[in-house]
Short mmCIF file of C-alpha atoms in Angstrom, two decimals:
data_model
loop_
_atom_site.label_atom_id
_atom_site.label_comp_id
_atom_site.label_asym_id
_atom_site.label_seq_id
_atom_site.Cartn_x
_atom_site.Cartn_y
_atom_site.Cartn_z
CA MET A 1 -91.76 66.99 278.00
CA ASP A 2 -88.96 65.51 276.11
CA GLU A 3 -91.39 63.92 273.94
CA ILE A 4 -93.64 66.83 273.11
CA ARG A 5 -90.28 68.91 272.11
CA ASN A 6 -89.70 66.36 270.08
CA LEU A 7 -93.91 66.00 268.33
CA VAL A 8 -93.21 69.72 268.37
CA TRP A 9 -89.84 71.01 266.09
CA ASN A 10 -90.80 67.28 264.37
CA GLY A 11 -93.98 68.19 263.07
CA ALA A 12 -94.34 68.12 259.26
CA ILE A 13 -97.16 69.18 256.65
CA ASN A 14 -98.05 68.26 253.09
CA VAL A 15 -97.80 71.34 251.19
CA LYS A 16 -98.61 71.08 247.81
CA LEU A 17 -97.22 73.87 245.79
CA THR A 18 -98.97 75.07 242.50
CA VAL A 19 -97.97 78.34 240.57
CA LYS A 20 -100.44 80.51 239.78
CA SER A 21 -102.06 80.03 236.63
CA THR A 22 -101.63 82.95 234.59
CA LEU A 23 -97.90 83.39 235.68
CA LEU A 24 -97.36 80.16 233.59
CA ILE A 25 -96.16 79.75 230.57
CA ALA A 26 -99.03 79.76 228.01
CA GLY A 27 -99.80 75.70 227.70
CA VAL A 28 -98.37 74.85 230.26
CA LYS A 29 -101.13 72.93 232.14
CA LYS A 30 -101.86 74.25 236.64
CA GLU A 31 -101.33 70.06 237.19
CA ARG A 32 -97.29 69.72 235.21
CA CYS A 33 -96.45 72.78 237.38
CA SER A 34 -96.87 71.78 241.20
CA LEU A 35 -94.52 70.25 243.94
CA ASN A 36 -95.09 68.34 246.37
CA ILE A 37 -93.58 68.55 249.28
CA ARG A 38 -93.36 67.83 253.13
CA ILE A 39 -92.43 70.93 254.76
CA PRO A 40 -92.02 71.04 258.96
CA ARG A 41 -94.28 73.41 261.09
CA ASP A 42 -91.79 75.38 262.78
CA ILE A 43 -89.73 76.67 259.37
CA TYR A 44 -90.27 80.04 257.29
CA LEU A 45 -91.85 78.67 254.42
CA PRO A 46 -89.32 80.95 251.51
CA MET A 47 -86.24 78.28 253.28
CA TYR A 48 -87.83 76.47 250.54
CA LEU A 49 -87.81 79.35 248.13
CA PRO A 50 -84.40 78.74 246.14
CA PHE A 51 -85.46 74.58 245.98
CA MET A 52 -88.90 75.65 244.69
CA LYS A 53 -88.03 78.15 242.50
CA ASN A 54 -85.91 75.66 240.58
CA GLN A 55 -88.21 73.16 240.22
CA VAL A 56 -90.93 75.60 238.36
CA LYS A 57 -89.01 78.36 236.76
CA ASP A 58 -88.67 76.69 233.58
CA TYR A 59 -92.85 76.88 233.43
CA LEU A 60 -92.81 80.66 233.96
CA LYS A 61 -93.21 83.15 232.23
CA ALA A 62 -90.67 85.03 233.91
CA ASP A 63 -87.18 84.87 235.41
CA ILE A 64 -88.24 84.91 238.85
CA ASP A 65 -84.57 84.85 240.29
CA ASP A 66 -84.71 88.66 238.96
CA ARG A 67 -84.02 90.68 241.23
CA GLU A 68 -87.06 93.47 240.77
CA LEU A 69 -89.10 90.76 241.03
CA PHE A 70 -91.44 90.11 244.44
CA VAL A 71 -92.58 86.83 244.99
CA TRP A 72 -94.66 85.80 248.01
CA PHE A 73 -96.63 82.52 249.01
CA GLU A 74 -100.69 82.90 248.54
CA TYR A 75 -103.24 80.22 250.10
CA GLU A 76 -106.78 80.60 247.79
CA ASN A 77 -105.98 83.74 247.01
CA VAL A 78 -104.78 84.95 250.04
CA PRO A 79 -100.92 86.64 250.59
CA LEU A 80 -100.05 84.41 252.82
CA TYR A 81 -97.42 86.19 255.87
CA TRP A 82 -94.39 84.17 255.22
CA ASN A 83 -92.86 85.11 258.62
CA TYR A 84 -94.75 83.51 260.53
CA PRO A 85 -94.09 79.65 260.82
CA VAL A 86 -95.32 77.68 258.31
CA GLY A 87 -97.51 74.86 260.61
CA VAL A 88 -98.80 78.60 261.92
CA LEU A 89 -100.32 79.64 258.94
CA PHE A 90 -101.72 76.37 257.89
CA ASP A 91 -103.74 76.06 261.30
CA SER A 92 -104.86 79.68 261.42
CA MET A 93 -106.03 80.16 257.32
CA THR A 94 -107.80 76.88 257.22
CA SER A 95 -108.39 77.46 261.36
CA LEU A 96 -109.33 73.91 261.20
CA ILE A 97 -109.83 72.20 264.35
CA PRO A 98 -107.87 69.23 264.74
CA SER A 99 -110.89 66.55 265.82
CA GLY A 100 -112.88 67.08 262.82
CA ARG A 101 -109.90 66.58 261.04
CA LYS A 102 -109.20 63.49 262.41
CA ARG A 103 -113.07 62.65 262.21
CA GLY A 104 -112.26 63.27 258.25
CA ASP A 105 -109.61 61.39 257.84
CA THR A 106 -109.18 57.77 256.84
CA SER A 107 -105.88 55.04 255.98
CA SER A 108 -105.94 55.91 253.26
CA SER A 109 -106.02 59.94 252.57
CA ILE A 110 -103.73 62.14 253.25
CA ASN A 111 -104.00 65.87 253.83
CA MET A 112 -102.60 68.22 251.50
CA TRP A 113 -102.43 72.14 252.22
CA THR A 114 -102.79 73.45 248.78
CA ILE A 115 -101.02 76.66 248.01
CA GLU A 116 -99.47 79.01 244.86
CA LEU A 117 -96.33 80.65 244.21
CA ALA A 118 -97.30 84.02 243.23
CA TYR A 119 -94.31 87.27 241.80
CA GLY A 120 -94.98 90.17 240.24
CA PRO A 121 -92.96 93.75 240.33
CA GLN A 122 -94.70 94.92 244.56
CA ALA A 123 -95.57 92.17 247.63
CA PRO A 124 -98.91 92.74 248.52
CA SER A 125 -100.07 95.65 250.51
CA GLY A 126 -98.61 93.50 254.67
CA VAL A 127 -96.55 90.91 253.22
CA LEU A 128 -92.34 92.03 253.73
CA PRO A 129 -91.29 91.36 250.41
CA ILE A 130 -88.13 89.10 250.23
CA VAL A 131 -85.00 90.76 248.42
CA LYS A 132 -81.80 89.34 250.38
CA GLY A 133 -82.34 85.92 250.27
CA GLN A 134 -81.51 83.31 253.35
CA GLU A 135 -80.11 86.57 254.63
CA GLN A 136 -82.64 88.55 255.32
CA ILE A 137 -85.06 85.79 256.39
CA GLN A 138 -82.16 84.49 259.01
CA GLY A 139 -81.58 88.66 260.25
CA TYR A 140 -85.55 88.99 260.77
CA TRP A 141 -85.19 85.54 262.94
CA MET A 142 -82.72 87.36 265.19
CA HIS A 143 -84.37 90.30 265.52
CA GLN A 144 -87.34 87.98 266.40
CA TRP A 145 -84.90 86.24 269.35
CA LYS A 146 -83.50 89.88 270.47
CA GLN A 147 -87.89 90.25 271.46
CA VAL A 148 -88.78 87.43 272.58
CA CYS A 149 -85.89 88.17 275.04
CA PHE A 150 -86.87 91.56 275.97
CA ILE A 151 -89.75 89.97 276.82
CA LEU A 152 -88.73 87.18 278.91
CA ASN A 153 -85.73 89.15 280.61
CA GLY A 154 -86.54 92.53 281.12
CA SER A 155 -83.61 93.21 278.47
CA ALA A 156 -82.10 91.75 275.18
CA LYS A 157 -79.10 90.96 277.07
CA GLN A 158 -79.36 87.24 277.29
CA MET A 159 -79.37 87.45 273.75
CA MET A 160 -77.20 90.02 272.38
CA SER A 161 -73.65 88.50 274.86
CA LEU A 162 -74.37 85.08 273.45
CA ALA A 163 -71.01 84.16 271.48
CA MET A 164 -70.25 84.95 267.91
CA TYR A 165 -70.13 81.13 267.55
CA ASP A 166 -73.04 79.80 269.45
CA SER A 167 -75.62 82.43 267.65
CA LYS A 168 -74.44 80.88 264.40
CA LYS A 169 -75.58 77.24 265.53
CA PHE A 170 -78.55 78.81 266.48
CA TRP A 171 -79.50 79.49 263.23
CA GLU A 172 -77.51 76.67 262.19
CA SER A 173 -79.52 74.16 263.96
CA VAL A 174 -82.16 75.42 262.31
CA ILE A 175 -81.67 74.53 258.98
CA LYS A 176 -80.32 71.13 259.47
CA ARG A 177 -83.35 70.79 262.20
CA ASP A 178 -81.33 69.94 265.17
CA ARG A 179 -83.02 70.01 268.37
CA LYS A 180 -80.61 69.34 270.76
CA SER A 181 -77.94 72.61 270.04
CA PHE A 182 -81.25 74.51 269.13
CA GLU A 183 -82.29 73.60 272.70
CA PHE A 184 -79.19 74.27 274.41
CA ILE A 185 -78.77 77.26 273.31
CA ALA A 186 -82.64 78.52 273.91
CA THR A 187 -82.33 77.35 277.47
CA LYS A 188 -79.54 80.11 277.62
CA ILE A 189 -82.37 82.40 276.72
CA ILE A 190 -85.63 81.70 278.36
CA PRO A 191 -85.30 82.02 281.85
CA ALA A 192 -86.98 80.55 284.83
CA LYS A 193 -89.03 82.92 286.22
CA PRO A 194 -89.58 85.20 283.57
CA ARG A 195 -91.50 88.99 283.32
CA HIS A 196 -93.79 88.15 280.51
CA ILE A 197 -94.44 85.93 277.81
CA PRO A 198 -93.74 85.61 274.32
CA VAL A 199 -97.04 85.00 272.76
CA VAL A 200 -98.37 85.56 269.54
CA ILE A 201 -102.19 85.37 268.56
CA HIS A 202 -103.36 84.28 265.30
CA GLN A 203 -107.42 85.14 265.22
CA SER A 204 -108.84 84.55 262.19
CA LEU A 205 -112.62 84.60 261.97
CA PRO A 206 -114.28 86.79 261.46
CA GLU A 207 -111.25 88.81 260.86
CA MET A 208 -107.19 88.69 260.24
CA GLN A 209 -105.61 89.31 263.40
CA ILE A 210 -103.31 88.96 265.04
CA MET A 211 -102.25 90.09 268.50
CA GLN A 212 -99.26 90.85 270.96
CA PRO A 213 -101.00 90.97 274.49
CA VAL A 214 -99.03 91.63 278.06
CA ILE A 215 -99.04 87.85 279.16
CA SER A 216 -97.94 87.47 282.89
CA ALA A 217 -97.37 84.46 283.94
CA PHE A 218 -98.36 84.80 287.26
CA GLN A 219 -101.41 86.45 288.61
CA ALA A 220 -101.85 89.30 291.05
CA ASP A 221 -103.05 86.61 293.88
CA GLN A 222 -99.77 84.48 292.19
CA HIS A 223 -102.32 81.99 290.42
CA GLU A 224 -100.74 80.67 287.18
CA GLU A 225 -102.20 82.78 284.46
CA THR A 226 -104.02 79.99 282.08
CA PHE A 227 -105.23 81.12 278.57
CA MET A 228 -109.32 81.28 280.16
CA ASP A 229 -108.08 84.35 281.68
CA VAL A 230 -105.72 85.96 279.37
CA LEU A 231 -108.73 85.94 276.60
CA THR A 232 -111.44 86.79 279.04
CA HIS A 233 -109.38 89.75 279.03
CA LEU A 234 -109.25 90.41 275.31
CA LEU A 235 -111.84 88.80 273.86
CA PRO A 236 -115.09 89.69 276.23
CA VAL A 237 -118.41 89.23 274.39
CA LEU A 238 -117.46 85.41 273.83
CA PHE A 239 -116.17 84.48 277.02
CA GLU A 240 -119.44 85.92 278.65
CA LYS A 241 -121.04 82.24 279.47
CA LYS A 242 -118.77 80.64 281.81
CA GLY A 243 -117.39 77.19 280.97
CA ARG A 244 -119.27 77.30 277.25
CA ALA A 245 -116.03 79.12 275.43
CA PRO A 246 -117.52 78.90 271.84
CA ILE A 247 -113.51 78.43 270.80
CA LYS A 248 -110.66 76.28 270.61
CA ILE A 249 -107.45 77.42 270.91
CA VAL A 250 -104.82 75.44 268.23
CA CYS A 251 -101.14 74.89 268.55
CA SER A 252 -98.95 72.45 266.75
CA GLY A 253 -101.98 71.35 265.68
CA ILE A 254 -103.69 70.17 268.47
CA GLU A 255 -106.10 71.40 270.85
CA ILE A 256 -104.67 73.14 274.61
CA PRO A 257 -107.72 73.11 276.73
CA LEU A 258 -107.86 76.64 277.89
CA GLU A 259 -107.54 76.12 281.33
CA ALA A 260 -103.99 75.30 281.15
CA HIS A 261 -100.98 77.80 282.71
CA ILE A 262 -99.20 79.96 279.19
CA TYR A 263 -96.24 79.51 280.64
CA GLU A 264 -96.16 75.49 281.14
CA THR A 265 -97.64 75.66 277.35
CA TYR A 266 -95.17 77.62 276.22
CA LEU A 267 -92.18 75.70 277.53
CA ARG A 268 -93.49 72.84 275.76
CA PHE A 269 -94.69 74.05 272.81
CA PHE A 270 -92.28 77.94 272.09
CA SER A 271 -91.94 77.97 268.56
CA PHE A 272 -88.82 78.31 266.87
CA ASP A 273 -88.51 82.31 266.82
CA GLY A 274 -89.27 81.88 270.14
CA PHE A 275 -92.93 82.87 270.52
CA LEU A 276 -95.68 80.64 271.02
CA HIS A 277 -98.33 80.76 268.84
CA ILE A 278 -101.52 80.30 269.06
CA SER A 279 -104.93 80.02 266.40
CA LEU A 280 -108.20 80.49 267.57
CA CYS A 281 -110.65 78.63 266.05
CA LEU A 282 -114.29 79.18 266.14
CA LEU A 283 -116.75 75.83 266.46
CA THR A 284 -119.39 75.35 263.91
CA ALA A 285 -123.54 74.58 265.19
CA ASN A 286 -121.99 71.14 264.04
CA GLU A 287 -119.03 70.65 266.54
CA VAL A 288 -120.73 72.22 269.41
CA ALA A 289 -123.87 69.40 269.18
CA ILE A 290 -120.73 66.76 269.22
CA GLU A 291 -119.33 68.62 272.05
CA GLY A 292 -122.64 68.05 273.91
CA LEU A 293 -121.70 72.24 274.86
CA GLU A 294 -125.33 73.24 273.55
CA ASN A 295 -127.41 75.47 275.58
CA MET B 1 -66.96 97.65 235.44
CA SER B 2 -68.12 94.23 233.35
CA ARG B 3 -65.63 92.58 236.04
CA VAL B 4 -67.69 94.43 238.91
CA LEU B 5 -70.56 92.66 237.07
CA GLU B 6 -69.31 89.30 236.69
CA SER B 7 -68.12 88.90 240.01
CA GLU B 8 -71.24 90.14 241.74
CA SER B 9 -72.66 87.84 239.07
CA ASP B 10 -70.62 84.96 240.44
CA ASN B 11 -71.24 85.24 244.36
CA ASP B 12 -74.92 85.50 244.09
CA ASP B 13 -74.70 81.75 242.02
CA SER B 14 -71.71 80.65 245.27
CA GLY B 15 -74.57 81.55 248.10
CA GLN B 16 -77.73 80.07 246.60
CA SER B 17 -76.08 77.37 245.92
CA THR B 18 -74.40 76.69 249.55
CA TYR B 19 -77.93 77.45 250.72
CA ALA B 20 -79.61 74.57 247.97
CA SER B 21 -77.48 72.18 249.68
CA SER B 22 -78.04 73.14 252.95
CA LEU B 23 -81.84 72.86 252.39
CA ASN B 24 -81.08 69.23 251.37
CA ASP B 25 -80.48 68.16 255.13
CA LEU B 26 -83.51 70.36 255.91
CA SER B 27 -85.78 67.32 255.80
CA LYS B 28 -86.74 64.58 253.57
CA VAL B 29 -87.71 66.74 250.36
CA GLN B 30 -88.23 63.99 247.78
CA PRO B 31 -87.98 66.04 244.78
CA PRO B 32 -90.73 65.45 242.42
CA LYS B 33 -90.38 64.41 238.88
CA LEU B 34 -91.14 67.19 236.71
CA SER B 35 -91.41 65.67 232.62
CA ARG B 36 -89.65 69.09 230.61
CA GLU B 37 -90.47 69.54 226.83
CA GLN B 38 -87.88 71.07 224.52
CA THR B 39 -91.01 73.61 223.25
CA THR B 40 -90.82 74.98 227.25
CA GLY B 41 -87.02 74.50 227.61
CA SER B 42 -86.93 77.14 224.57
CA ILE B 43 -89.01 79.31 224.70
CA ASN B 44 -87.77 79.49 228.56
CA THR B 45 -84.29 80.14 227.57
CA SER B 46 -85.45 83.27 225.86
CA TYR B 47 -87.81 85.19 228.39
CA LEU B 48 -83.73 83.76 230.11
CA VAL B 49 -81.72 85.56 228.66
CA GLN B 50 -83.98 89.02 227.73
CA ASN B 51 -84.59 88.97 231.16
CA LYS B 52 -80.79 88.70 232.56
CA LEU B 53 -80.28 91.94 229.37
CA GLU B 54 -82.82 93.70 231.46
CA GLN B 55 -80.67 93.18 234.62
CA PHE B 56 -77.52 94.43 233.65
CA SER B 57 -78.59 97.09 232.36
CA ARG B 58 -80.56 98.21 235.35
CA ARG B 59 -76.73 97.42 236.87
CA LEU B 60 -75.13 99.53 234.89
CA SER B 61 -76.55 101.92 235.46
CA MET B 62 -77.37 101.91 239.24
CA LEU B 63 -73.32 102.00 238.96
CA GLY B 64 -73.28 105.38 236.85
CA LEU B 65 -75.05 107.20 239.28
CA ALA B 66 -73.58 105.79 242.82
CA SER B 67 -71.49 103.50 243.77
CA SER B 68 -73.31 100.33 245.07
CA GLN B 69 -72.61 97.94 247.27
CA GLU B 70 -73.85 99.87 250.27
CA ASP B 71 -76.55 100.81 247.93
CA ASP B 72 -77.36 96.66 247.13
CA GLU B 73 -77.46 96.09 250.69
CA GLN B 74 -79.40 99.02 251.91
CA ILE B 75 -82.33 98.05 249.63
CA SER B 76 -83.40 95.35 251.36
CA GLN B 77 -84.59 98.15 254.39
CA ALA B 78 -86.05 100.36 252.32
CA LYS B 79 -87.70 97.68 250.60
CA ASP B 80 -89.34 96.85 253.79
CA SER B 81 -90.16 100.08 254.95
CA ASP B 82 -92.10 100.81 252.31
CA TYR B 83 -93.67 97.37 251.54
CA ASN B 84 -97.38 98.50 252.51
CA GLY B 85 -97.41 99.81 249.24
CA PRO B 86 -99.75 101.79 247.55
CA THR B 87 -101.74 102.64 251.55
CA TYR B 88 -98.38 104.21 252.48
CA ASP B 89 -97.00 105.42 249.86
CA SER B 90 -99.69 108.50 249.74
CA ASN B 91 -97.44 110.23 252.39
CA GLU B 92 -99.10 113.18 251.78
CA SER B 93 -101.40 111.76 254.61
CA ILE B 94 -99.20 111.36 257.45
CA LYS B 95 -98.22 114.69 259.35
CA THR B 96 -97.76 115.70 262.89
CA THR B 97 -99.82 118.42 263.75
CA GLN B 98 -98.52 121.12 266.24
CA SER B 99 -99.23 119.35 269.20
CA GLY B 100 -97.06 116.60 268.19
CA SER B 101 -99.85 113.87 266.75
CA ILE B 102 -98.96 112.26 263.89
CA GLU B 103 -102.20 111.76 262.22
CA THR B 104 -102.85 109.37 259.73
CA ASP B 105 -106.15 109.84 258.90
CA GLY B 106 -106.87 108.33 255.75
CA ILE B 107 -105.09 105.68 256.35
CA VAL B 108 -106.39 102.90 256.19
CA VAL B 109 -104.38 99.65 258.79
CA PRO B 110 -103.98 96.64 255.85
CA LYS B 111 -106.18 93.59 256.54
CA GLN B 112 -105.43 90.65 255.55
CA LYS B 113 -108.91 88.69 253.53
CA ILE B 114 -110.02 85.56 254.90
CA PRO B 115 -109.19 82.00 252.36
CA MET B 116 -112.76 81.49 250.82
CA THR B 117 -112.74 78.10 252.57
CA THR B 118 -112.00 78.88 255.71
CA SER B 119 -115.01 81.82 255.72
CA LEU B 120 -117.47 79.21 255.21
CA ILE B 121 -116.92 78.64 258.57
CA LEU B 122 -118.90 81.14 259.18
CA LYS B 123 -122.19 80.46 258.03
CA LYS B 124 -122.30 77.06 260.27
CA LEU B 125 -121.92 79.01 263.47
CA PRO B 126 -124.06 78.12 266.49
CA LYS B 127 -126.62 80.87 267.04
CA ALA B 128 -124.57 82.48 270.46
CA THR B 129 -121.66 83.20 268.70
CA GLU B 130 -123.02 84.42 266.09
CA VAL B 131 -124.84 87.09 268.17
CA ALA B 132 -121.30 87.65 270.16
CA ILE B 133 -119.81 87.96 266.75
CA GLU B 134 -122.28 90.18 265.66
CA ARG B 135 -121.80 92.23 268.42
CA ILE B 136 -118.15 92.84 268.72
CA GLN B 137 -118.37 93.50 264.99
CA ARG B 138 -120.81 96.51 265.94
CA GLU B 139 -118.24 97.29 268.77
CA GLU B 140 -115.60 98.03 266.55
CA GLY B 141 -117.15 99.30 264.03
CA GLU B 142 -117.96 101.96 266.68
CA ALA B 143 -114.78 102.80 267.99
CA ASP B 144 -113.32 102.93 264.96
CA LYS B 145 -115.70 106.68 263.77
CA SER B 146 -114.80 107.66 267.13
CA PRO B 147 -112.65 110.69 267.06
CA ASP B 148 -110.80 110.07 270.61
CA LYS B 149 -108.79 106.50 269.03
CA ILE B 150 -106.51 105.90 271.39
CA LYS B 151 -102.98 106.57 270.92
CA VAL B 152 -99.97 106.34 272.49
CA GLN B 153 -96.31 108.10 273.63
CA VAL B 154 -93.35 107.11 271.08
CA LYS B 155 -90.19 108.78 271.74
CA PHE B 156 -87.68 109.45 268.91
CA GLN B 157 -83.69 109.80 269.67
CA PRO B 158 -81.59 109.43 266.89
CA ILE B 159 -78.47 106.95 266.60
CA GLY B 160 -75.41 108.05 264.90
CA SER B 161 -75.04 110.84 263.18
CA ILE B 162 -78.78 110.91 261.97
CA PRO B 163 -80.78 114.05 262.43
CA GLN B 164 -83.16 114.60 265.41
CA ILE B 165 -86.46 115.13 264.26
CA THR B 166 -88.46 117.60 266.27
CA PRO B 167 -90.85 117.25 268.37
CA SER B 168 -88.73 113.73 269.55
CA VAL B 169 -92.40 112.80 270.89
CA CYS B 170 -95.53 112.21 268.74
CA ARG B 171 -98.56 110.50 269.19
CA ILE B 172 -99.70 107.95 266.58
CA SER B 173 -102.96 105.67 266.39
CA ALA B 174 -102.18 102.40 268.55
CA VAL B 175 -103.66 100.52 265.96
CA GLN B 176 -101.60 101.12 262.89
CA PRO B 177 -98.62 98.49 262.32
CA PHE B 178 -94.95 100.01 262.53
CA SER B 179 -94.17 99.93 259.00
CA LEU B 180 -96.10 103.20 259.15
CA ILE B 181 -93.62 105.47 261.52
CA LEU B 182 -90.94 103.76 259.37
CA SER B 183 -92.78 105.44 256.42
CA PHE B 184 -93.02 108.32 258.79
CA LEU B 185 -89.52 108.90 259.54
CA LEU B 186 -88.72 108.23 255.46
CA LYS B 187 -90.88 111.06 255.33
CA LYS B 188 -88.94 113.41 257.72
CA LEU B 189 -86.10 112.69 256.97
CA LYS B 190 -86.49 112.97 253.66
CA ILE B 191 -83.96 109.90 253.18
CA GLN B 192 -84.47 106.84 251.24
CA HIS B 193 -83.71 104.00 254.25
CA VAL B 194 -84.23 103.73 257.62
CA TYR B 195 -83.43 100.96 260.29
CA CYS B 196 -85.16 101.42 263.81
CA TYR B 197 -84.59 99.75 267.43
CA ILE B 198 -87.52 99.82 269.97
CA ASN B 199 -85.28 100.03 273.37
CA ASN B 200 -81.88 100.23 271.52
CA SER B 201 -81.84 96.30 270.86
CA PHE B 202 -84.20 95.03 268.47
CA ALA B 203 -86.27 95.34 265.46
CA PRO B 204 -89.59 94.58 265.61
CA ASN B 205 -91.88 93.18 262.72
CA PRO B 206 -92.99 95.27 261.03
CA GLN B 207 -96.78 93.86 260.67
CA GLN B 208 -96.90 94.22 264.42
CA THR B 209 -99.39 97.29 265.68
CA VAL B 210 -98.20 100.28 267.72
CA GLY B 211 -100.50 100.14 270.47
CA ASP B 212 -98.74 96.40 270.90
CA LEU B 213 -95.58 97.25 271.12
CA TRP B 214 -95.95 100.06 273.14
CA SER B 215 -97.96 98.24 276.48
CA GLN B 216 -94.84 95.43 275.94
CA PHE B 217 -91.95 97.95 276.10
CA LYS B 218 -93.09 101.29 276.92
CA VAL B 219 -90.25 103.20 279.28
CA ASP B 220 -92.40 106.57 281.68
CA ASP B 221 -95.10 106.19 279.25
CA ALA B 222 -93.46 106.56 275.49
CA LEU B 223 -92.54 103.81 273.29
CA ILE B 224 -89.28 104.85 272.33
CA ILE B 225 -87.68 104.38 269.09
CA GLY B 226 -84.28 104.33 267.77
CA TYR B 227 -82.82 105.28 264.62
CA CYS B 228 -80.79 105.18 262.04
CA GLY B 229 -79.67 105.64 258.66
CA SER B 230 -77.44 102.03 257.92
CA VAL B 231 -77.34 99.15 260.51
CA ALA B 232 -76.24 99.66 263.93
CA PHE B 233 -77.19 96.56 265.98
CA GLY B 234 -77.15 94.26 263.86
#
């Protein structure tokens, strides 16, 4: 389990950041103003914003440190919700099934996720505007953990009663990528017998949807709840044919079997904001044929 | 007054530099090599100066109006709450009926678009999946049209000196995001900033649907929302 936690914590994505061409000073080519960064999957994108701004600001038409301007990220002109971990955004926005990605890999290739930096007088509809930098991100993150604590324990007591020193250390562990300190505090919040499990389901097709259903660790007959149980209930139409789900669950860039127990998976894969984020990816006809799932 | 301005901007700078240095620890970021042309630099400087001047003049006018550190601190929440921009700014369409139902007619739940390359997957689906998806979309379409959309009950509780709103128990469509409740309170209380907490514990993500929050945190069939004019639970 420790090994899996380590892989989840250290997972990273290669990101190529460019700036929307309309926002660049005339004459500057888009390629000139691009950044290649390796970002941990388990972090919020804007935590790199000061660094990114610093690298690109000389090429922009406006001063993006201006408080009246909002900055956000886009992937193929779709604004990204920065308040979910980077890895989750990548998995859900590209809707890639890891086995498919693997087939495209060669020893001389490198996977890059190209996203764009955009700014304007108003943040796009649905995107939380970043107005107070790191302080705002930290506050948001703390409240996410309080919500997680409430879901797991039925109250936010464990989180509220953390010593000032511990809660400061908790956030620092995320910034400094110190897994030991992070998990030392996280285990104070995560109980052995949870009331419910904090899961966020990201669905991107046929439309973008984010669901946070109530999920118990055990069903009424004491058997442990699996993803299949939850998804059959949530999306009954897709799961009509037993054993032939046209969907795969992707978490931290790998496939999770539908039969996996949710709490077991939670303990191994929970994200730095305390939730278990899973992305639902639809299988294409090609993949179904390869996996031999056809009728 | 100018001293106030200077000290504010000093603070900002120092805050940023500490952050930047801590980010260096964050992971092995390889700074890219961006060559800088002289000409670009000079154009940029003029932009910078112009913007800074504009920024200062805005700040000056703010100082003239009210003393403002608090204002500054609260701006974020205000922006959080009306982050949906024009969609919810047309506050006229959020109304409470006599039966205590928050009517949100005409307010469309904002949906994120699908990136183009991802949407291409839809064209490569096996027949069975395609049929299933069509069915889901048809069913959802019908559910949207039906007059009795699922509504959930929310109960507002004032925290501190903020007035109680009437009726304190309302019904709201389950598919709406929590940000709608923030907009509703701002309009109802005629105030600029509001901070909301579920069960006196945490501030939810404004993007989360009221229905999801209700099913997870309801107490006696109502979602209890505490509201306050300033930060109550940090």
